Coordinates of N, CA and C in Angstrom, one line a residue:
M90 N 30.4 28.9 13.4 CA 29.0 28.4 13.0 C 28.4 28.2 11.6
K91 N 28.5 29.4 11.0 CA 28.2 29.2 9.5 C 29.0 28.1 8.8
K92 N 30.3 28.1 9.1 CA 31.0 26.9 8.5 C 30.5 25.6 8.7
T93 N 29.9 25.3 10.2 CA 29.3 24.0 10.4 C 28.1 24.0 9.6
I94 N 27.2 25.0 9.5 CA 25.9 24.7 8.9 C 26.3 24.4 7.4
L95 N 27.1 25.2 6.8 CA 27.5 25.0 5.4 C 27.9 23.6 5.1
T96 N 28.7 23.1 6.0 CA 29.2 21.8 5.9 C 27.9 20.7 5.9
A97 N 27.4 20.8 7.0 CA 26.0 20.2 7.1 C 25.2 20.1 5.9
L98 N 25.0 21.1 5.2 CA 24.3 21.2 4.0 C 24.9 20.5 3.0
V99 N 26.1 20.6 2.8 CA 26.9 19.9 1.7 C 26.9 18.5 1.9
V100 N 27.1 18.2 3.2 CA 27.0 16.7 3.2 C 25.6 15.9 3.1
A101 N 24.4 16.7 3.6 CA 23.2 16.2 3.4 C 22.7 16.3 1.8
L102 N 23.3 17.3 1.1 CA 23.1 17.1 -0.3 C 23.6 16.2 -1.2
L103 N 25.1 15.6 -0.6 CA 25.7 14.6 -1.2 C 25.2 13.4 -0.7
L104 N 24.6 13.1 0.4 CA 24.1 12.0 1.0 C 22.8 11.6 0.8
G105 N 22.1 12.5 0.6 CA 20.7 12.7 0.5 C 20.0 11.6 -0.5
P106 N 20.5 11.6 -1.7 CA 19.9 10.3 -2.4 C 20.3 8.9 -2.0
A107 N 21.4 8.8 -1.0 CA 21.8 7.3 -0.9 C 21.2 7.1 0.6
V108 N 20.6 7.9 1.2 CA 19.9 7.7 2.6 C 18.5 7.1 2.2
T109 N 18.3 6.1 2.8 CA 17.0 5.4 2.8 C 16.3 5.6 4.2
W110 N 15.1 6.1 4.1 CA 14.3 6.3 5.3 C 13.5 5.1 5.6
A111 N 13.4 4.9 6.8 CA 12.6 3.9 7.3 C 11.1 4.1 7.2
A112 N 10.3 3.5 7.2 CA 8.7 3.6 7.1 C 8.0 2.3 7.5
F113 N 7.1 2.8 8.3 CA 6.1 1.5 8.7 C 5.5 0.6 7.7
S114 N 5.7 -0.4 8.0 CA 5.1 -1.6 7.3 C 4.1 -2.7 7.9
G115 N 3.6 -2.1 9.0 CA 2.8 -3.2 9.8 C 1.4 -3.1 9.2
P116 N 0.5 -3.7 9.7 CA -1.0 -3.5 9.5 C -1.5 -2.2 9.2
G117 N -2.2 -2.1 8.0 CA -2.8 -0.9 7.7 C -1.8 0.3 6.9
A118 N -0.5 -0.1 6.8 CA 0.3 0.7 6.2 C 0.1 0.7 4.6
G119 N -0.3 -0.2 4.1 CA -0.5 -0.2 2.7 C -1.8 -0.1 2.2
G120 N -2.9 0.1 2.9 CA -4.1 0.0 2.4 C -4.6 -1.4 2.8
Q121 N -5.8 -1.4 2.3 CA -6.7 -2.7 2.5 C -6.1 -3.8 1.5
S122 N -5.9 -5.1 2.0 CA -5.4 -6.3 1.0 C -6.7 -6.8 0.4
V123 N -6.6 -6.6 -0.9 CA -7.6 -7.2 -1.7 C -7.2 -7.8 -2.9
T124 N -8.4 -8.6 -3.7 CA -7.8 -9.4 -5.1 C -8.2 -8.3 -6.0
V125 N -7.7 -8.7 -7.2 CA -8.0 -8.0 -8.6 C -9.4 -8.0 -8.6
S126 N -10.0 -9.2 -8.4 CA -11.7 -9.1 -8.7 C -12.4 -8.2 -7.7
Q127 N -11.8 -7.8 -6.6 CA -12.5 -6.9 -5.5 C -12.2 -5.3 -6.0
L128 N -11.2 -5.0 -6.7 CA -10.9 -3.6 -7.1 C -12.2 -2.8 -7.7
S129 N -13.0 -3.4 -8.4 CA -14.2 -2.7 -8.9 C -15.1 -2.4 -7.9
N130 N -15.1 -2.8 -6.5 CA -16.0 -2.4 -5.6 C -15.4 -1.4 -4.6
L131 N -14.3 -0.9 -5.0 CA -13.5 0.2 -4.2 C -13.8 1.4 -4.8
Q132 N -13.7 2.6 -3.9 CA -13.8 3.8 -4.4 C -12.4 4.2 -5.2
D133 N -12.6 5.0 -6.1 CA -11.4 5.8 -6.7 C -10.4 6.3 -5.5
D134 N -9.1 6.2 -5.8 CA -8.0 6.7 -4.8 C -7.7 5.8 -3.6
A135 N -8.6 4.5 -3.4 CA -8.4 3.9 -2.3 C -7.0 3.2 -2.4
M136 N -6.3 3.2 -1.0 CA -5.1 2.7 -1.0 C -5.2 1.1 -0.9
V137 N -4.5 0.2 -1.8 CA -4.5 -1.2 -1.9 C -3.3 -1.8 -1.6
T138 N -3.3 -3.2 -1.4 CA -2.3 -4.1 -1.4 C -2.8 -5.4 -2.1
L139 N -1.7 -5.5 -3.1 CA -2.3 -6.8 -4.0 C -1.0 -7.8 -4.1
T140 N -1.4 -9.3 -3.8 CA -0.1 -10.2 -4.3 C -0.5 -10.9 -5.4
G141 N 0.6 -10.9 -6.1 CA 0.6 -11.9 -7.3 C 1.6 -11.8 -8.3
Q142 N 1.5 -11.8 -9.6 CA 2.8 -11.5 -10.4 C 2.7 -10.5 -11.4
I143 N 3.7 -9.9 -11.7 CA 3.6 -9.0 -13.0 C 4.2 -9.9 -14.1
I144 N 3.1 -9.8 -15.0 CA 3.2 -10.9 -16.0 C 3.6 -10.3 -17.5
R145 N 3.6 -9.0 -17.7 CA 4.2 -8.6 -18.8 C 4.3 -7.1 -18.8
Q146 N 5.2 -6.4 -19.5 CA 5.1 -4.7 -19.6 C 4.3 -4.5 -20.7
L147 N 3.4 -3.6 -20.5 CA 2.5 -3.0 -21.4 C 3.0 -1.7 -22.3
G148 N 4.0 -0.9 -21.5 CA 4.3 0.2 -22.2 C 5.6 0.7 -21.2
D149 N 5.9 1.9 -21.4 CA 7.1 2.6 -20.8 C 7.1 2.1 -19.2
D150 N 5.9 2.5 -18.4 CA 5.8 2.2 -17.0 C 4.5 1.5 -16.8
K151 N 4.1 0.8 -17.5 CA 2.8 0.2 -17.4 C 2.9 -1.3 -17.6
Y152 N 2.3 -2.1 -16.8 CA 2.5 -3.6 -16.6 C 1.1 -4.2 -16.3
E153 N 1.3 -5.5 -16.8 CA -0.1 -6.4 -16.4 C 0.2 -7.1 -15.0
F154 N -0.7 -6.9 -14.3 CA -0.5 -7.5 -12.8 C -1.6 -8.8 -12.7
K155 N -1.2 -9.9 -12.3 CA -2.4 -11.0 -12.4 C -2.1 -11.7 -10.6
D156 N -3.3 -11.9 -10.2 CA -3.4 -12.8 -9.1 C -4.5 -13.8 -9.5
K157 N -4.8 -14.8 -8.6 CA -5.6 -15.7 -8.6 C -7.1 -15.6 -9.3
T158 N -7.5 -14.0 -9.2 CA -9.1 -13.9 -9.6 C -9.0 -13.0 -10.9
G159 N -7.7 -12.6 -11.4 CA -7.8 -11.9 -12.7 C -6.5 -11.1 -13.0
T160 N -6.6 -10.1 -13.8 CA -5.6 -9.2 -14.2 C -5.9 -7.7 -14.0
V161 N -4.9 -6.8 -13.8 CA -5.1 -5.4 -13.7 C -3.8 -4.7 -14.1
T162 N -4.0 -3.5 -15.0 CA -3.0 -2.8 -15.3 C -2.5 -1.9 -14.3
V163 N -1.0 -1.9 -14.0 CA -0.4 -1.2 -12.8 C 0.6 -0.4 -13.5
E164 N 0.9 0.7 -12.7 CA 1.8 1.9 -13.3 C 2.9 1.7 -12.1
I165 N 4.0 1.6 -12.8 CA 5.1 1.5 -11.8 C 6.3 2.4 -12.4
D166 N 6.5 3.7 -11.6 CA 7.6 4.3 -12.1 C 8.7 3.6 -11.9
H167 N 9.8 4.1 -12.6 CA 11.3 3.5 -12.5 C 11.9 3.6 -11.0
K168 N 11.5 4.7 -10.3 CA 12.1 4.9 -9.3 C 11.7 3.8 -8.0
V169 N 10.5 3.4 -8.3 CA 9.8 2.3 -7.5 C 10.4 1.0 -7.5
W170 N 10.9 0.6 -8.7 CA 11.6 -0.8 -8.6 C 13.1 -0.9 -7.9
Q171 N 13.5 0.2 -7.8 CA 14.8 0.2 -6.9 C 16.0 -0.9 -7.2
G172 N 16.0 -1.2 -8.5 CA 16.9 -2.1 -9.0 C 16.5 -3.7 -8.7
M173 N 15.1 -3.7 -8.2 CA 14.5 -5.2 -8.1 C 14.4 -5.9 -9.3
D174 N 14.9 -7.3 -9.3 CA 14.8 -8.1 -10.5 C 13.5 -9.0 -10.4
V175 N 12.3 -8.6 -11.3 CA 11.2 -9.4 -11.1 C 10.9 -10.1 -12.5
N176 N 10.3 -11.0 -12.6 CA 9.9 -11.7 -13.7 C 8.4 -12.3 -13.4
P177 N 7.9 -13.0 -14.5 CA 6.6 -13.6 -14.3 C 6.3 -14.6 -13.3
Q178 N 7.6 -15.2 -12.9 CA 7.5 -16.5 -12.0 C 7.5 -16.0 -10.7
K179 N 7.9 -14.8 -10.3 CA 8.2 -14.3 -8.9 C 6.9 -13.8 -8.5
T180 N 6.6 -13.9 -7.3 CA 5.4 -13.4 -6.4 C 5.9 -12.1 -5.9
V181 N 5.0 -10.9 -6.2 CA 5.3 -9.9 -5.5 C 4.2 -9.3 -4.9
T182 N 4.3 -8.3 -3.9 CA 3.1 -7.4 -3.4 C 3.5 -6.1 -3.7
I183 N 2.4 -5.5 -4.1 CA 2.3 -4.1 -4.4 C 1.3 -3.4 -3.7
Y184 N 1.7 -2.2 -3.2 CA 0.9 -1.3 -2.3 C 0.8 0.1 -3.3
G185 N -0.4 0.4 -3.6 CA -0.6 1.5 -4.3 C -2.2 2.0 -4.3
E186 N -2.3 3.1 -5.0 CA -3.5 3.9 -5.1 C -4.4 3.5 -6.3
L187 N -5.5 3.2 -5.9 CA -6.4 2.6 -7.2 C -6.8 3.9 -8.1
D188 N -6.8 3.8 -9.3 CA -7.1 4.9 -10.2 C -8.3 4.2 -11.0
K189 N -9.5 4.7 -10.7 CA -10.7 4.5 -11.6 C -11.6 5.4 -12.2
D190 N -12.2 5.1 -13.3 CA -12.9 5.9 -14.1 C -14.2 5.0 -14.8
F191 N -14.8 5.5 -15.6 CA -16.1 5.0 -16.2 C -15.4 3.9 -17.1
T192 N -14.2 3.7 -17.6 CA -13.9 2.9 -18.6 C -12.7 1.9 -18.1
R193 N -12.0 2.3 -17.2 CA -10.8 1.4 -16.7 C -10.6 1.5 -15.2
I194 N -9.8 0.4 -14.8 CA -9.3 0.3 -13.6 C -7.7 0.3 -13.7
K195 N -6.9 0.9 -13.1 CA -5.6 0.6 -12.8 C -5.1 1.1 -11.4
V196 N -3.9 0.7 -10.9 CA -3.3 0.7 -9.6 C -2.0 1.4 -10.0
D197 N -1.9 2.5 -9.3 CA -0.5 3.5 -9.4 C 0.4 2.8 -8.1
V198 N 1.4 2.1 -8.5 CA 2.2 1.5 -7.5 C 3.1 2.5 -6.8
K199 N 3.0 2.5 -5.6 CA 4.0 3.4 -4.5 C 5.2 2.6 -4.2
R200 N 4.8 1.3 -3.8 CA 6.0 0.2 -3.3 C 5.7 -1.0 -3.7
I201 N 6.8 -1.9 -4.1 CA 6.8 -3.1 -4.4 C 7.7 -3.8 -3.7
S202 N 7.3 -5.2 -3.0 CA 8.1 -6.1 -2.5 C 8.3 -7.6 -3.0
L203 N 9.3 -8.2 -2.9 CA 9.4 -9.5 -3.3 C 8.8 -10.6 -2.3
Q204 N 8.0 -11.5 -2.5 CA 7.7 -12.6 -1.7 C 8.5 -13.7 -1.6

């Protein structure tokens, strides 16, 4: 019994990073779908979905995102990219949390997908 549990733990540790867990991606899963111009009307920490282009890198994990209504800074951790190849000509949908204070608005991206 102990050998079986130990084997299962070792397998889980070895395969854990390679396993991709499924997640719900239907209506309501990524927050409300909005445009950049609507972000200022939302409350801090609101979950949002934006569709547009990432047009340039501003820093290590900060990028400028653009849709038909304007631009906003987005923060995308390296792990969120998952090897995706994105350039300013490609349309993406980002799902994230609005980070808003008196002087700035940015979106902390939790997930990104190509359109």
